[in-house]
Structures are given as structure tokens and as C-alpha cells.
Amino acid sequence: MDVKLMDARATDDEQQAVDRVLGAPQSPWAGGARGAHRDFHTATGGAARRLERTMLLPALRALQERVGWISEGGLNYVCERLDVPPAEAWGVATFYALLSTAPRPVRMLHVCDDIGCRQRGARDLCEALRSSHGEPVVHHADGHVVLDAARPAWMTSPCLGLCDQAPAALVTDAGTVPDERLIGHVSVESARGLMAGAPLPAHAPSSAVHPAAGDPARVLLARVGVVDPASLDAYRASGGYTALARAVTLGASGVIGEVVLSRLAGRGGAAFPTGKKWEAVAAQSAGIKYVVCNADESEPGTFKDRVLLSEDPFAIIEAMTIAGFATGATRGFVYIRGEYPLAAERVTRAVDAARQAGCLGANVAGHGFAFDIEVRRGAGAYICGEETALFESIAGRRGEPRSKPPFPVHAGLFGKPTVVNNVETLANVLPIVRHGGAAFASVGSGISTGTRLWCLSGAVQRPGLYEAPMTTTLHALIARSGGVAPGRTLRAVLLGGAASTFVTPEQLAMPLTFEAARSAGASLGSGVVMVFDDQDDMEDHVLRIAAFFRDESCGQCVPCRVGTVRQEEALHRLTHRRTIGSVADEHALLAELGAAMKDGSICGLGQTAYAAVESAITTLGLFAGGRA
């Protein structure tokens, strides 16, 4: 790719798809004949035009959704409209797994083969599709791979966030009215039916949630499955927007004071104190500040944010509005992972409804402050869950993490002070503001306050989303899910997600608090509790985790780019008895690689890529002798 446009031209369909997102071209300099000869060595159009770069990913998604892939002509047209050099647009288009620069058919079936779905038959499902429909499409296949546009194709996918309904699949239909469905409990028969062109089924139900509706322990899930998520009136009738009214009464500093008093720690994995983050942004004198909801939930085993976004979207909008009021931010972004079509649809409609009702805009609910929200969708990149990579993605660049400092509270989205919170973290803001920080902190202990959402999946009898105080023990939580099937024995629990560690049955008495987890050398991470029994092939699951990190590394820094590849290679050698030297030598190599990734990687992906592997070797005793 070069800095000059290619000769290919966009089709009418491609132009219409892009224009629907960007608006019709306003002059021959934006998509017209003269634009085709622009020299991209020189930036043109001023700051306003350069800011349109933020629409690059939405425009590329529009092409993908309209024709099923991004052609050279389509890419050309986007570059003309946004003043983006083709080489840079190509770099963005090839970064995301859900985008393709090689021809794809109208219908694609993305079958999850990550650890949660492997436990529930995903490997057998993939083998059945191989036998009937050939090998899966490879994401980075070149243009020489010829696919019939009218014949559906399939490909494997990392975790789709439907671990409680495994095996899962995402079906995408390109066209004038594109359609996407996330479906669960996929059988061989249903998958083959979709490959034969069967109508798309309904979206998978959000989740089985526990405790039951009406239980006082159900705080964050109180409206899920009870209140119509599409109705602003129903949300208000259930207590919606009372927290915002009280926030205005408390004042900005009063709201932050309650959040600090609550000792709310972030629920996305880092567990940073939310109140301190809000205080830091409020203290900045910048005229423009942002609130970002990080809804790029892509950790294998995690599905809590999908449920909240799909079933209680107005709660997240209200919480973001309170964050904006408290910190002086006037604009918010919700960045939703690309594999969550229903969540994106419902949040978008909720934002529109809130704006029409005056709950967003220049004078929020008549309270005299401005705040509005824009919804952005990812396109398949786990790394964009890292906050600075998310900022880069919104800005129209590759989702590569930034070095810190500066931190987002000083220079976040578009270089401005930014509050960035996980979906579950924001959901906790409403009870804190309504009932006070002290009441929130009275549940739990230490820095582990409030209730927590736990994603139980794997070898349990009742997988689903569980809400419980943070002092609940791991044993009690698993018992609520029915535990393993009769006749089976619990082997291990992956606590916190793929970036965390395995714990053993001897550790089940551990309270699910930040303090207890750290003492045990574990992490609560994003709330994953994935259970494995004696029928699970643990080495296969660890190999899949290693492959996940190798695939999802953005490649920006050497320790992660090289280390994740070498780690997976060493595990395969140990599995197949092809070690270089002794088993101890391979273990020493893995430990050295792990240390290099932890110490030298720019972001948390590389820094935690060895965590599950290390605990598999040292705690579970895996990869000790290999297989025949």
C-alpha cells in the first residue's frame, strides 16, 4: 500500500454504505474526481477535516456490513472522504478480525472455539463443519483465495462472550439491510442449516441470572429480565434517573465524595479506585473532558457487560451522565465490542431515546449542564479493551496501547482528560449516589466493597451470571451453580479470566475479595469463574489460552510479539515430547519468557500472558512429561 490512491473505484453500493455513515460529499474535494488525485503527503482541510479521521472505523464497518468485505475501491472511497492515506487505512482495516480485505461471502458463520465453548463441544462442531463444508476461512487470507459470494463460509472465533450458552456462534449477513445474530447452544444440525442459508434465529437470551428477581441481593441485576430494556418510561418507573436527580442535589464535589467514600474499585480487572480517577479528572482545568464506557468485553469467560448493556442500557447512560456532571465532562463514548450486535442496537436506541427526552444534550433534564453520548463499535480486537488502545481505535487508528505516563486522567481520548470505566463499574454508581457511599461500603470489607457480578461457566450445572457480595467464598458461589455434574470431580477453576490464574479445589474456601485473591497469588480479573472437572483436557485448554494471546497481541512491542509466539511453541514441544533439552529446560525457558513479557511489555496483555501458563505448570502440575 502507498500514500497515493489506487486506481480501483468504489461501486454504487459501497459509496452508499459509506455516505450513510459520513453523510453525502459536500464538495469535489471530498470524494469527487479532484479528490482522486490528492497527494496524501500533505494534510489538507484543517483541523475539522482531520478530526473526521475518527469516523474511519465506522466507515470501514459500513463497507464490511454492506458487501461482506473491504475492496480496494471501497477503501479508496473512504480515504477520499476522510483525507486518510491509503497505507494508514489499510493498517486499520487489517487490524481487526471482523474486517476483511479479501473477498468473503455474504454470510459468514463465526464459530467460537475458545476454552468455554471447547468444554461444551465446539471442537466436535468445528470438525463436523470441516467434513461438510471444508476448512475454515483464515482471517489474513490473501485475495487469491476465491470464495463464492452466494455460498456461506465459516471461520473460528475467539470467545464471543456467550460462555454460559456454549457452544456459541456469531452469524453476519451482509447487504443493504445487514443482519448480525449472536446465537448460543449451536448444534451441528443448526450450524449446517445456517451454512445452507437457513433464516437467522433470534439472538441468544442474555443469560440465566441469579439470584431470582425480587431478591434484595440482586442490586445490579434488579432490572434484568424484569424491566423492558427498550422503554425509557419503564426505566423511570423502576427508579431510573432518581440517581441523577440526587447527584444534582449533591453537587459535583458531593457526588465524587460519595464515590470515594464507597471505596468502589474498578470491575474491569485493574481494580483502580473509581473515586480517585474521578477526582483526578475533575481537578483538570482543560475545557474539554470525556467520559468513556469501556464495553469492549473480550476476556474469555466474561459476559456480564453484555447482559447489562442488553438488558439495562439506560442505567449505563444515566451513570455516564452522572460521571460527566461530576467531572465536568460534556461528551461520552460507549465503545462496544463488535461481537455484541444486540447490545449495540439497544444502547444506540437508548441513547437516542434519552436524547429525545432531554436526558442528554445541551441542558440535561433541565439541570443546567450539557452532556451527550456517542456509541462506537469495535471490530474484533481483544487489545482494544486496554483503555489507551480503545482511545486509539475511536480516533481512527490501529488499536495499539500507548506508553504511560501520561495517564488517561491527564491525556486520554483525543489528548484530553478522560474518565474511562468498565460497564459494571458504572452500574455501581447508581446505588452509590442513591443510597450513599457509606451504605455501599457496608457490604463487603476493605477495598472489596459492594456486590460483584460473577460469570460462571464451564463444568457447572447452572452456568450464568451471579451477583453476590464480595465476601462470598469461591466454594459458596460454585455451589450456587450446582457444582460439577454427579460422578465428576472438580479439577481446577480459572479465576479472573485468561489473563489470570488457575486455583485448585484446596483453595475454594478463599473469599472472593481483592485482598484474599492477591494473597493467594490470584486475581479476580473481570469476574470469570470457569470450572474444569476431571473430564477436561487441561493441557489443551492451556494451549488454547496461549494461542489466544499470540493471536491477540497487537505486535507493537517485541516482548509480547515474540514472547507469546515462543511461549506457545514451548508448550507444544512439551505436549508432544519434542523438547529442546529436558522438560526442566523448557520450563526455565517459559519462566524466562514470562518474566521478559511481564517486565518489558507496554500493556497488560503481554504482562499477563504467562499468568495462566505459569499456574498450570506450578499449581496444576501440567506439561510435566508430555503425551505420546
XYZ file of C-alpha atoms in Angstrom:
628
model
C 0.000 0.000 0.000
C 1.147 3.539 -0.773
C 0.301 7.060 0.327
C -1.414 7.603 -3.051
C -4.815 6.258 -4.015
C -5.162 3.131 -6.106
C -6.928 3.015 -9.441
C -9.868 0.930 -8.229
C -13.172 2.728 -7.754
C -15.973 2.034 -5.317
C -19.232 0.510 -6.502
C -22.512 2.362 -6.020
C -23.333 0.049 -3.099
C -20.020 0.810 -1.420
C -20.396 4.555 -1.873
C -23.932 4.472 -0.485
C -22.792 2.494 2.550
C -20.019 4.974 3.361
C -22.212 8.021 2.649
C -24.824 6.691 5.053
C -22.230 6.932 7.827
C -20.347 10.049 6.748
C -23.104 11.978 5.001
C -23.134 12.935 1.331
C -19.943 14.516 -0.076
C -20.132 18.301 0.182
C -17.566 19.260 -2.468
C -15.380 17.720 -5.177
C -12.572 17.724 -2.598
C -14.459 15.127 -0.550
C -14.982 12.087 -2.683
C -15.102 13.775 -6.062
C -12.875 13.477 -9.116
C -10.328 16.005 -7.859
C -10.017 14.082 -4.607
C -8.843 11.035 -6.558
C -5.575 12.796 -7.386
C -4.839 14.235 -3.945
C -1.284 13.887 -2.666
C -1.576 12.460 0.849
C 1.915 13.598 1.785
C 0.264 16.923 2.658
C -2.597 17.192 5.133
C -5.485 19.296 3.849
C -8.768 20.592 5.136
C -7.653 21.920 8.528
C -8.354 20.612 11.997
C -12.042 19.943 11.315
C -11.214 17.629 8.420
C -8.517 15.852 10.363
C -10.979 15.162 13.177
C -13.083 13.213 10.699
C -10.399 10.540 10.976
C -12.385 9.349 13.997
C -15.013 8.045 11.573
C -12.583 5.679 9.864
C -13.597 2.524 11.736
C -17.358 3.215 11.385
C -16.851 3.742 7.631
C -14.868 0.504 7.270
C -17.531 -1.349 9.249
C -20.154 0.078 6.887
C -18.326 -1.397 3.877
C -17.966 -4.759 5.589
C -21.643 -4.846 6.503
C -22.811 -3.829 3.034
C -20.788 -6.136 0.759
C -19.107 -8.557 3.166
C -15.542 -7.280 2.750
C -13.462 -4.147 2.102
C -12.381 -3.864 -1.514
C -9.636 -1.613 -2.865
C -12.282 0.604 -4.423
C -14.211 0.843 -1.182
C -11.041 1.633 0.745
C -10.182 4.279 -1.843
C -13.514 5.983 -1.347
C -13.151 6.050 2.448
C -9.673 7.541 2.093
C -11.002 10.246 -0.244
C -13.813 11.130 2.122
C -11.684 11.284 5.269
C -8.321 12.505 3.953
C -6.637 9.365 5.237
C -3.587 7.966 3.428
C -4.379 4.519 1.972
C -1.472 2.890 3.787
C -2.850 4.047 7.129
C -6.411 2.997 6.294
C -5.088 -0.402 5.189
C -3.262 -0.742 8.510
C -6.524 -0.132 10.381
C -8.614 -2.394 8.132
C -6.232 -5.334 8.593
C -6.000 -4.860 12.365
C -9.494 -6.117 13.215
C -10.658 -9.731 12.989
C -14.202 -8.882 11.910
C -12.979 -6.861 8.917
C -11.656 -8.499 5.766
C -9.643 -7.057 2.882
C -10.071 -10.311 0.942
C -13.382 -11.321 -0.656
C -15.839 -13.014 1.663
C -19.325 -14.331 1.025
C -22.455 -12.518 2.103
C -22.979 -14.875 5.056
C -20.218 -15.743 7.496
C -20.558 -18.122 10.435
C -18.053 -17.322 13.211
C -17.819 -20.379 15.474
C -16.260 -19.860 18.899
C -13.516 -22.372 19.645
C -12.238 -20.757 22.827
C -11.938 -22.597 26.139
C -15.524 -22.151 27.362
C -17.020 -23.437 24.121
C -14.437 -26.227 23.825
C -15.740 -27.598 27.102
C -19.196 -27.810 25.559
C -18.433 -29.429 22.219
C -17.027 -26.667 19.994
C -14.215 -28.871 18.685
C -16.698 -31.528 17.549
C -18.808 -28.817 15.939
C -15.811 -27.474 14.029
C -14.805 -30.954 12.890
C -18.345 -31.559 11.604
C -18.231 -28.313 9.624
C -14.828 -29.259 8.211
C -16.193 -32.549 6.959
C -19.263 -30.992 5.349
C -18.066 -27.524 4.286
C -14.281 -27.654 4.142
C -11.627 -25.756 6.038
C -12.493 -22.513 7.828
C -11.671 -19.175 6.261
C -8.430 -17.686 7.583
C -8.635 -14.058 8.709
C -5.488 -12.896 6.918
C -6.053 -14.932 3.732
C -4.929 -13.072 0.630
C -7.025 -12.186 -2.376
C -6.063 -15.385 -4.213
C -8.495 -17.335 -2.030
C -11.659 -17.393 -4.114
C -14.948 -17.690 -2.251
C -18.402 -17.846 -3.793
C -20.236 -14.714 -2.580
C -23.543 -16.603 -2.587
C -22.244 -19.579 -0.611
C -21.881 -19.112 3.163
C -18.492 -19.782 4.710
C -17.305 -20.301 8.254
C -14.353 -19.412 10.414
C -13.261 -19.976 14.003
C -13.502 -17.174 16.511
C -12.085 -16.299 19.919
C -14.518 -16.016 22.824
C -17.850 -14.484 21.792
C -18.978 -13.645 25.341
C -21.659 -16.332 25.393
C -19.825 -18.858 27.573
C -22.960 -19.629 29.580
C -24.659 -20.847 26.392
C -21.767 -22.669 24.757
C -21.054 -23.589 22.058
C -21.727 -20.196 20.509
C -21.564 -18.579 17.098
C -21.922 -15.163 15.502
C -23.683 -15.042 12.137
C -23.267 -12.000 9.892
C -25.317 -11.333 6.761
C -24.037 -8.500 4.557
C -26.434 -6.472 2.440
C -28.490 -3.318 2.086
C -30.056 -4.200 5.438
C -27.228 -6.103 7.165
C -28.014 -8.501 9.980
C -25.958 -9.986 12.799
C -27.017 -12.558 15.362
C -25.190 -13.927 18.375
C -26.564 -17.410 18.997
C -25.957 -19.987 21.706
C -26.208 -23.769 22.144
C -25.271 -24.253 18.496
C -25.718 -27.834 17.328
C -24.168 -29.473 14.275
C -27.610 -29.507 12.645
C -28.285 -25.815 13.268
C -24.798 -24.822 12.077
C -25.189 -26.793 8.880
C -28.631 -25.263 8.404
C -27.131 -21.774 8.641
C -24.459 -22.792 6.146
C -27.262 -23.909 3.832
C -28.871 -20.460 4.002
C -31.466 -21.002 6.740
C -33.051 -17.835 8.210
C -31.175 -16.334 11.115
C -32.536 -17.395 14.506
C -33.335 -14.995 17.312
C -30.500 -13.620 19.412
C -29.484 -15.850 22.286
C -31.194 -14.904 25.558
C -28.987 -12.640 27.615
C -28.196 -15.099 30.401
C -29.585 -17.032 33.303
C -29.214 -14.531 36.151
C -29.035 -15.268 39.864
C -30.431 -14.566 42.395
C -34.058 -14.592 41.304
C -35.932 -11.378 40.532
C -37.031 -9.581 43.683
C -34.216 -10.913 45.854
C -32.718 -7.983 47.840
C -29.222 -9.290 46.993
C -29.956 -8.519 43.362
C -28.742 -4.927 43.031
C -27.005 -4.545 39.678
C -29.300 -7.134 38.096
C -32.523 -5.799 39.628
C -33.992 -4.746 36.266
C -32.555 -7.546 34.124
C -35.350 -9.688 32.755
C -37.907 -7.605 34.661
C -37.962 -4.153 33.047
C -38.334 -3.597 29.291
C -34.819 -2.501 28.201
C -36.248 -0.571 25.236
C -38.574 1.634 27.300
C -37.373 4.828 28.945
C -40.739 5.117 30.715
C -40.319 1.634 32.190
C -36.798 2.528 33.311
C -38.051 5.657 35.047
C -40.891 3.737 36.684
C -38.312 1.342 38.162
C -36.363 4.181 39.781
C -34.371 5.309 36.777
C -32.931 8.845 36.826
C -33.505 9.275 40.563
C -29.731 8.921 40.990
C -29.119 11.769 38.539
C -31.575 13.993 40.394
C -29.810 13.283 43.684
C -26.420 13.860 42.022
C -27.506 17.370 41.054
C -28.634 17.990 44.637
C -25.292 16.765 45.989
C -23.299 18.817 43.501
C -20.264 17.655 41.550
C -17.914 17.531 44.541
C -20.569 15.807 46.649
C -21.002 13.059 44.073
C -17.268 12.438 43.931
C -17.172 12.405 47.709
C -19.757 9.625 47.827
C -17.883 7.588 45.218
C -14.653 7.982 47.198
C -16.460 7.006 50.408
C -17.859 3.875 48.742
C -14.332 2.578 48.058
C -15.615 1.295 44.708
C -12.755 -0.439 42.857
C -12.920 -0.879 39.097
C -14.565 -4.083 37.941
C -12.715 -4.409 34.647
C -9.646 -6.140 36.059
C -7.249 -3.448 37.292
C -9.348 -2.645 40.407
C -8.255 1.010 40.457
C -10.246 3.189 42.930
C -13.027 4.835 40.921
C -13.275 7.878 43.181
C -9.593 8.738 42.743
C -9.975 8.549 38.973
C -12.969 10.899 39.030
C -11.188 13.294 41.406
C -8.180 13.492 39.112
C -10.257 14.330 36.030
C -12.393 16.859 37.910
C -9.220 18.647 39.014
C -8.045 19.186 35.443
C -8.572 22.681 34.035
C -8.985 21.557 30.404
C -12.034 22.952 28.647
C -12.863 19.594 27.059
C -13.106 16.341 29.000
C -14.560 12.942 28.157
C -16.274 10.003 29.811
C -15.647 6.652 28.121
C -17.516 3.456 28.880
C -15.200 0.550 28.123
C -17.633 -2.079 26.842
C -15.083 -3.995 24.789
C -15.559 -7.051 26.979
C -13.414 -9.698 25.281
C -11.822 -11.666 28.119
C -12.540 -15.374 27.580
C -15.192 -16.424 30.075
C -16.674 -12.943 30.605
C -20.229 -11.975 29.646
C -21.509 -9.680 32.419
C -21.201 -6.429 30.484
C -23.131 -7.894 27.555
C -26.030 -8.660 29.893
C -26.056 -5.176 31.446
C -25.830 -3.422 28.088
C -28.534 -5.559 26.504
C -30.958 -5.647 29.433
C -30.391 -2.376 31.310
C -28.889 0.133 28.841
C -30.462 3.251 30.381
C -28.640 2.536 33.660
C -25.273 2.845 31.930
C -26.384 6.035 30.186
C -27.522 7.552 33.486
C -24.286 6.556 35.219
C -22.179 8.082 32.428
C -24.224 11.276 32.686
C -23.522 11.436 36.426
C -19.814 10.899 35.722
C -19.899 13.748 33.218
C -21.661 16.039 35.682
C -19.231 15.204 38.495
C -16.029 15.615 36.487
C -17.023 18.441 34.143
C -17.036 16.276 31.014
C -19.549 17.197 28.328
C -19.232 14.240 25.985
C -19.175 10.491 26.396
C -18.403 7.480 24.250
C -19.632 3.917 24.698
C -17.215 1.569 22.943
C -18.966 -1.789 22.468
C -17.160 -4.882 21.252
C -18.004 -5.769 17.665
C -19.302 -9.232 18.571
C -22.231 -7.783 20.587
C -24.791 -6.697 17.947
C -27.835 -6.790 20.233
C -26.088 -4.780 22.946
C -25.002 -2.179 20.386
C -28.509 -1.915 18.971
C -30.167 -1.487 22.357
C -27.625 1.016 23.679
C -27.899 3.061 20.478
C -31.692 3.161 20.749
C -31.490 4.027 24.435
C -29.115 6.923 23.724
C -31.498 8.220 21.047
C -34.487 7.887 23.390
C -32.663 9.651 26.238
C -31.644 12.482 23.916
C -35.180 12.918 22.589
C -36.490 13.041 26.163
C -33.965 15.721 27.118
C -31.926 13.390 29.343
C -28.930 14.022 27.097
C -27.971 17.188 25.270
C -27.316 20.860 25.958
C -29.446 21.022 29.123
C -29.696 17.575 30.665
C -33.167 17.086 32.183
C -33.332 20.836 32.828
C -30.476 20.633 35.331
C -28.337 23.235 33.572
C -25.394 21.155 32.347
C -24.530 19.614 28.988
C -23.665 16.009 28.294
C -24.157 13.779 25.271
C -23.102 10.266 24.292
C -21.913 8.626 21.089
C -21.891 4.867 20.518
C -18.913 3.295 18.779
C -18.460 -0.365 17.874
C -15.239 -2.296 17.811
C -14.460 -4.786 15.078
C -12.847 -7.755 16.787
C -9.711 -6.937 18.800
C -9.226 -8.030 22.419
C -6.453 -5.474 22.838
C -8.979 -2.637 22.476
C -10.185 -3.476 25.970
C -6.956 -1.801 27.122
C -8.031 1.780 27.731
C -5.446 3.594 25.624
C -5.827 1.117 22.745
C -9.553 1.867 22.919
C -8.791 5.590 22.592
C -6.653 4.911 19.535
C -9.452 2.868 17.981
C -12.017 5.640 18.485
C -9.549 8.096 16.968
C -9.374 6.040 13.772
C -6.019 4.400 14.294
C -4.840 0.864 14.958
C -5.807 -0.217 18.460
C -2.282 -0.205 19.860
C -1.752 0.735 23.522
C 0.156 3.860 24.451
C 3.041 4.026 26.875
C 2.141 5.504 30.269
C 2.515 8.145 31.596
C 0.712 10.303 30.669
C -2.342 8.572 32.119
C -5.868 8.995 30.757
C -6.895 11.318 33.609
C -4.408 13.828 32.163
C -4.254 12.951 28.455
C -6.807 10.374 27.388
C -9.167 10.376 24.413
C -8.010 12.948 21.811
C -5.349 14.010 24.326
C -7.926 15.351 26.794
C -8.610 14.364 30.441
C -10.766 11.262 30.361
C -12.719 9.126 32.821
C -12.755 5.578 31.497
C -14.776 2.990 33.386
C -15.909 -0.554 32.779
C -19.659 -1.238 32.341
C -20.077 -2.957 35.712
C -18.165 -0.173 37.457
C -20.572 2.406 36.049
C -23.590 0.316 37.027
C -22.437 0.561 40.657
C -22.506 4.364 40.537
C -26.306 4.465 40.676
C -26.784 2.696 44.065
C -23.830 4.662 45.451
C -25.401 8.007 44.572
C -28.922 6.954 45.551
C -28.108 5.429 48.929
C -24.724 6.925 49.779
C -21.155 5.719 49.707
C -21.230 4.512 53.292
C -24.165 2.172 52.625
C -22.329 0.734 49.625
C -19.126 0.238 51.630
C -21.043 -1.581 54.384
C -21.326 -4.561 52.022
C -18.025 -6.414 51.781
C -14.818 -5.399 53.507
C -11.643 -3.401 52.997
C -11.335 -2.299 49.386
C -13.680 -5.119 48.332
C -16.991 -3.334 48.736
C -20.417 -3.805 47.220
C -21.743 -6.731 45.254
C -19.944 -8.241 42.284
C -21.098 -9.938 39.103
C -19.570 -13.369 38.538
C -19.597 -15.170 35.191
C -19.888 -18.876 35.960
C -19.303 -21.245 33.074
C -17.610 -24.480 32.151
C -18.254 -27.692 34.049
C -21.066 -26.395 36.270
C -24.675 -27.480 36.115
C -26.216 -23.988 36.045
C -23.922 -21.617 34.157
C -24.971 -17.989 34.193
C -24.460 -14.575 35.738
C -24.390 -14.489 39.542
C -24.495 -11.451 41.810
C -23.074 -11.791 45.314
C -21.327 -9.701 47.981
C -17.574 -9.678 47.546
C -17.065 -11.610 50.784
C -18.717 -14.693 49.257
C -16.360 -17.670 49.073
C -15.485 -19.382 45.841
C -16.949 -22.618 47.225
C -20.305 -20.974 48.018
C -20.500 -19.384 44.573
C -19.798 -22.651 42.754
C -22.296 -24.434 44.989
C -24.988 -21.955 43.897
C -24.341 -23.021 40.305
C -24.916 -26.687 41.171
C -21.228 -27.552 41.071
C -19.898 -30.196 38.701
C -22.115 -32.972 37.387
C -22.731 -36.045 39.559
C -19.876 -38.515 39.254
C -17.412 -35.809 38.238
C -14.636 -34.265 40.317
C -13.696 -30.600 40.289
C -10.183 -30.284 38.858
C -9.478 -26.534 38.765
C -11.036 -23.081 38.456
C -9.808 -20.380 36.116
C -10.419 -17.325 38.295
C -10.486 -13.900 36.679
C -10.048 -14.906 33.043
C -7.353 -15.984 30.619
C -5.090 -13.207 31.919
C -5.341 -14.596 35.450
C -4.563 -17.927 37.131
C -5.930 -21.355 37.987
C -6.859 -22.210 41.547
C -7.258 -25.699 42.988
C -10.039 -27.394 44.975
C -7.958 -26.812 48.108
C -8.393 -23.056 47.630
C -12.185 -22.992 47.350
C -12.598 -21.545 50.849
C -10.997 -18.323 49.612
C -13.254 -15.245 49.983
C -13.744 -13.513 46.657
C -12.080 -10.276 47.699
C -9.233 -8.386 46.097
C -7.136 -8.868 49.229
C -7.665 -12.645 49.509
C -7.067 -13.203 45.815
C -3.800 -11.284 45.902
C -2.653 -13.221 48.965
C -3.299 -16.437 47.059
C -1.347 -15.190 44.040
C -4.557 -14.965 42.024
C -6.723 -12.185 40.620
C -10.454 -11.556 40.406
C -9.884 -10.026 36.986
C -13.095 -9.417 35.083
C -15.219 -11.733 37.224
C -14.613 -15.024 35.410
C -15.224 -18.255 37.310
C -14.651 -21.035 34.774
C -14.829 -24.505 36.283
C -12.999 -27.587 34.975
C -13.644 -31.175 36.022
C -11.727 -34.429 35.685
C -13.034 -34.959 32.146
C -11.406 -31.774 30.829
C -8.217 -31.891 28.788
C -6.409 -29.214 30.771
C -3.312 -29.072 28.602
C -5.471 -28.456 25.536
C -7.213 -25.578 27.325
C -3.895 -24.003 28.326
C -2.637 -24.338 24.756
C -5.778 -22.502 23.614
C -5.063 -19.718 26.106
C -1.525 -19.421 24.743
C -2.873 -19.306 21.185
C -5.348 -16.623 22.234
C -2.606 -14.305 23.487
C -0.470 -14.966 20.414
C -3.403 -14.082 18.144
C -4.490 -11.031 20.118
C -1.084 -9.422 20.606
C -1.107 -6.164 18.661
C 2.562 -6.734 17.769
C 3.664 -3.251 18.768
C 6.307 -4.276 21.320
C 8.888 -7.038 20.937
C 8.483 -8.757 24.338
C 4.819 -9.509 23.659
C 5.015 -10.004 19.895
C 7.835 -12.526 20.134
C 7.220 -13.835 23.636
C 3.664 -15.035 23.015
C 4.811 -16.971 19.947
C 7.768 -18.575 21.697
C 5.586 -19.426 24.708
C 3.102 -21.306 22.551
C 5.902 -23.124 20.723
C 7.438 -24.322 24.005
C 4.072 -25.603 25.235
C 3.577 -27.571 22.033
C 7.045 -29.106 22.396
C 6.227 -30.155 25.952
C 2.884 -31.587 24.894
C 4.338 -33.679 22.080
C 7.608 -34.714 23.754
C 9.780 -32.758 21.368
C 11.605 -30.741 23.970
C 14.832 -28.885 23.326
C 16.852 -30.333 26.166
C 14.968 -31.518 29.238
C 11.490 -30.711 30.483
C 13.154 -28.576 33.154
C 14.961 -26.633 30.434
C 11.655 -25.870 28.702
C 10.087 -24.800 31.989
C 13.057 -22.491 32.618
C 12.656 -21.033 29.132
C 8.962 -20.424 29.738
C 9.716 -18.697 33.049
C 12.307 -16.503 31.323
C 9.852 -15.628 28.557
C 7.183 -14.862 31.145
C 9.484 -12.537 33.049
C 10.500 -10.737 29.851
C 6.880 -10.239 28.829
C 5.848 -9.065 32.283
C 8.733 -6.624 32.646
C 9.015 -5.356 29.078
C 5.549 -5.307 27.525
C 3.789 -1.990 27.038
C 0.391 -3.133 28.282
C -1.398 -5.708 30.374
C -1.799 -8.235 27.566
C 1.882 -9.070 27.422
C 2.334 -8.514 31.143
C -0.236 -11.226 31.989
C 0.162 -13.596 29.021
C 2.210 -16.032 31.134
C -0.029 -15.975 34.228
C -2.333 -18.885 33.360
C 0.537 -20.873 31.834
C 2.663 -20.420 34.944
C -0.128 -21.520 37.274
C -0.891 -24.501 35.023
C 2.705 -25.680 35.440
C 3.352 -24.762 39.064
C -0.118 -25.221 40.577
C -1.735 -27.907 38.438
C 1.450 -29.798 37.527
C 0.701 -29.746 33.784
C 3.231 -30.091 30.949
C 5.421 -32.325 33.080
C 6.012 -35.236 30.783
C 4.208 -34.729 27.530
C 1.998 -37.051 25.532
C 2.871 -39.954 23.326
